[in-house]
Structures are given as structure tokens and as C-alpha cells.
Amino acid sequence: MSTENDKATKPTIETVLERINSLDERLNGRLDGLEERMNARFDAVDARFTRIDVRLDRVEALASTTRGEMLNLRADFIELRDQIREQFPALS
């Protein structure tokens, strides 16, 4: 047998469902906030990597140009050496 006091303290199904829904809304709000912060951080990291990629591309282009110039310089020295040997056979 239940007393009037027991009825006043026992939550109804509607009250329990309201509390669950409220908890769900609060939890979803917190998760949405966490997701937004994480997305912002990932975007910042991605922007940094993008800048690093651009810099690496520039370094790669410079290295490629420098390598090409060095190969041309080497070819010029070989050609100069061959010309000197033609002019001064005793140096060979």
C-alpha cells in the first residue's frame, strides 16, 4: 500500500522522459561545442600544413633549378676542358 507521501516523491514516466530529454539536449549541446572546437583546431592545423606544403614546393622548385644550373655548369666545364685540351695537347 502506498501512502500519499510516496506518490508525491515518485516521478511520473513523463517526468523521467523530460529529464532524459533534457540530459540528451545538454549532452548534444556539449558535444556540438566540442565538435566545433575540434573542427577549428583541425582547420588551423590544416592551414599550417598547407603553408608548409607551399614552402616545400618552393624549396623543391629552387633545388630543381639549382640542380639544373649545376648540371649546365658541369657541362660547360667539360666543354671548356675539351677545348683547352684541343688547344694544348700537352695538357692531356
PDB file of C-alpha atoms in Angstrom:
ATOM      1  CA  MET A   1       0.000   0.000   0.000  1.00  0.00           C
ATOM      2  CA  SER A   2       1.341   3.354  -0.926  1.00  0.00           C
ATOM      3  CA  THR A   3       0.914   6.465   1.032  1.00  0.00           C
ATOM      4  CA  GLU A   4       0.299   9.995  -0.174  1.00  0.00           C
ATOM      5  CA  ASN A   5       3.914  10.848   0.655  1.00  0.00           C
ATOM      6  CA  ASP A   6       5.204   8.073  -1.636  1.00  0.00           C
ATOM      7  CA  LYS A   7       3.079   9.361  -4.512  1.00  0.00           C
ATOM      8  CA  ALA A   8       4.473  12.864  -4.145  1.00  0.00           C
ATOM      9  CA  THR A   9       8.105  11.736  -4.325  1.00  0.00           C
ATOM     10  CA  LYS A  10       7.828   9.174  -7.115  1.00  0.00           C
ATOM     11  CA  PRO A  11       8.416  10.753 -10.530  1.00  0.00           C
ATOM     12  CA  THR A  12       5.991  10.000 -13.278  1.00  0.00           C
ATOM     13  CA  ILE A  13       7.066   8.465 -16.591  1.00  0.00           C
ATOM     14  CA  GLU A  14       6.583  11.882 -18.202  1.00  0.00           C
ATOM     15  CA  THR A  15       8.900  13.485 -15.663  1.00  0.00           C
ATOM     16  CA  VAL A  16      11.564  10.818 -16.230  1.00  0.00           C
ATOM     17  CA  LEU A  17      11.273  11.227 -20.006  1.00  0.00           C
ATOM     18  CA  GLU A  18      11.539  15.015 -19.677  1.00  0.00           C
ATOM     19  CA  ARG A  19      14.683  14.609 -17.588  1.00  0.00           C
ATOM     20  CA  ILE A  20      16.160  12.175 -20.128  1.00  0.00           C
ATOM     21  CA  ASN A  21      15.334  14.592 -22.967  1.00  0.00           C
ATOM     22  CA  SER A  22      16.864  17.478 -21.044  1.00  0.00           C
ATOM     23  CA  LEU A  23      20.001  15.458 -20.390  1.00  0.00           C
ATOM     24  CA  ASP A  24      20.119  14.491 -24.068  1.00  0.00           C
ATOM     25  CA  GLU A  25      19.832  18.154 -25.133  1.00  0.00           C
ATOM     26  CA  ARG A  26      22.588  19.238 -22.737  1.00  0.00           C
ATOM     27  CA  LEU A  27      24.830  16.392 -23.839  1.00  0.00           C
ATOM     28  CA  ASN A  28      24.213  17.160 -27.520  1.00  0.00           C
ATOM     29  CA  GLY A  29      24.989  20.818 -26.882  1.00  0.00           C
ATOM     30  CA  ARG A  30      28.261  19.957 -25.203  1.00  0.00           C
ATOM     31  CA  LEU A  31      29.192  17.518 -27.978  1.00  0.00           C
ATOM     32  CA  ASP A  32      28.339  20.111 -30.638  1.00  0.00           C
ATOM     33  CA  GLY A  33      30.559  22.628 -28.862  1.00  0.00           C
ATOM     34  CA  LEU A  34      33.376  20.088 -28.658  1.00  0.00           C
ATOM     35  CA  GLU A  35      32.968  19.259 -32.336  1.00  0.00           C
ATOM     36  CA  GLU A  36      33.122  22.954 -33.288  1.00  0.00           C
ATOM     37  CA  ARG A  37      36.304  23.465 -31.246  1.00  0.00           C
ATOM     38  CA  MET A  38      37.907  20.346 -32.704  1.00  0.00           C
ATOM     39  CA  ASN A  39      36.972  21.399 -36.248  1.00  0.00           C
ATOM     40  CA  ALA A  40      38.504  24.828 -35.647  1.00  0.00           C
ATOM     41  CA  ARG A  41      41.709  23.245 -34.377  1.00  0.00           C
ATOM     42  CA  PHE A  42      41.892  20.826 -37.301  1.00  0.00           C
ATOM     43  CA  ASP A  43      41.305  23.713 -39.700  1.00  0.00           C
ATOM     44  CA  ALA A  44      44.173  25.615 -38.083  1.00  0.00           C
ATOM     45  CA  VAL A  45      46.477  22.604 -38.340  1.00  0.00           C
ATOM     46  CA  ASP A  46      45.408  22.050 -41.945  1.00  0.00           C
ATOM     47  CA  ALA A  47      46.187  25.693 -42.755  1.00  0.00           C
ATOM     48  CA  ARG A  48      49.665  25.285 -41.254  1.00  0.00           C
ATOM     49  CA  PHE A  49      50.300  22.138 -43.285  1.00  0.00           C
ATOM     50  CA  THR A  50      49.074  23.919 -46.397  1.00  0.00           C
ATOM     51  CA  ARG A  51      51.594  26.702 -45.763  1.00  0.00           C
ATOM     52  CA  ILE A  52      54.328  24.127 -45.168  1.00  0.00           C
ATOM     53  CA  ASP A  53      53.387  22.361 -48.421  1.00  0.00           C
ATOM     54  CA  VAL A  54      53.661  25.642 -50.316  1.00  0.00           C
ATOM     55  CA  ARG A  55      57.068  26.314 -48.773  1.00  0.00           C
ATOM     56  CA  LEU A  56      58.275  22.799 -49.559  1.00  0.00           C
ATOM     57  CA  ASP A  57      57.091  23.216 -53.151  1.00  0.00           C
ATOM     58  CA  ARG A  58      59.125  26.425 -53.381  1.00  0.00           C
ATOM     59  CA  VAL A  59      62.194  24.725 -51.913  1.00  0.00           C
ATOM     60  CA  GLU A  60      61.751  21.815 -54.317  1.00  0.00           C
ATOM     61  CA  ALA A  61      61.490  24.192 -57.281  1.00  0.00           C
ATOM     62  CA  LEU A  62      64.595  26.069 -56.133  1.00  0.00           C
ATOM     63  CA  ALA A  63      66.503  22.822 -55.646  1.00  0.00           C
ATOM     64  CA  SER A  64      65.460  21.637 -59.094  1.00  0.00           C
ATOM     65  CA  THR A  65      66.546  24.922 -60.664  1.00  0.00           C
ATOM     66  CA  THR A  66      69.848  24.828 -58.787  1.00  0.00           C
ATOM     67  CA  ARG A  67      70.448  21.234 -59.876  1.00  0.00           C
ATOM     68  CA  GLY A  68      69.763  22.191 -63.486  1.00  0.00           C
ATOM     69  CA  GLU A  69      72.156  25.117 -63.241  1.00  0.00           C
ATOM     70  CA  MET A  70      74.834  22.895 -61.707  1.00  0.00           C
ATOM     71  CA  LEU A  71      74.440  20.323 -64.493  1.00  0.00           C
ATOM     72  CA  ASN A  72      74.765  23.110 -67.074  1.00  0.00           C
ATOM     73  CA  LEU A  73      77.839  24.426 -65.272  1.00  0.00           C
ATOM     74  CA  ARG A  74      79.352  20.948 -65.216  1.00  0.00           C
ATOM     75  CA  ALA A  75      78.684  20.540 -68.939  1.00  0.00           C
ATOM     76  CA  ASP A  76      80.298  23.945 -69.563  1.00  0.00           C
ATOM     77  CA  PHE A  77      83.400  22.907 -67.593  1.00  0.00           C
ATOM     78  CA  ILE A  78      83.667  19.646 -69.539  1.00  0.00           C
ATOM     79  CA  GLU A  79      83.352  21.566 -72.793  1.00  0.00           C
ATOM     80  CA  LEU A  80      85.968  24.095 -71.618  1.00  0.00           C
ATOM     81  CA  ARG A  81      88.324  21.281 -70.587  1.00  0.00           C
ATOM     82  CA  ASP A  82      87.925  19.639 -74.008  1.00  0.00           C
ATOM     83  CA  GLN A  83      88.628  22.960 -75.750  1.00  0.00           C
ATOM     84  CA  ILE A  84      91.734  23.542 -73.611  1.00  0.00           C
ATOM     85  CA  ARG A  85      92.981  20.031 -74.423  1.00  0.00           C
ATOM     86  CA  GLU A  86      92.446  20.699 -78.140  1.00  0.00           C
ATOM     87  CA  GLN A  87      94.429  23.942 -77.910  1.00  0.00           C
ATOM     88  CA  PHE A  88      97.125  22.484 -75.649  1.00  0.00           C
ATOM     89  CA  PRO A  89      97.558  18.796 -76.443  1.00  0.00           C
ATOM     90  CA  ALA A  90     100.453  18.518 -73.975  1.00  0.00           C
ATOM     91  CA  LEU A  91      97.973  19.029 -71.078  1.00  0.00           C
ATOM     92  CA  SER A  92      96.151  15.797 -71.941  1.00  0.00           C
TER      93      SER A  92
END
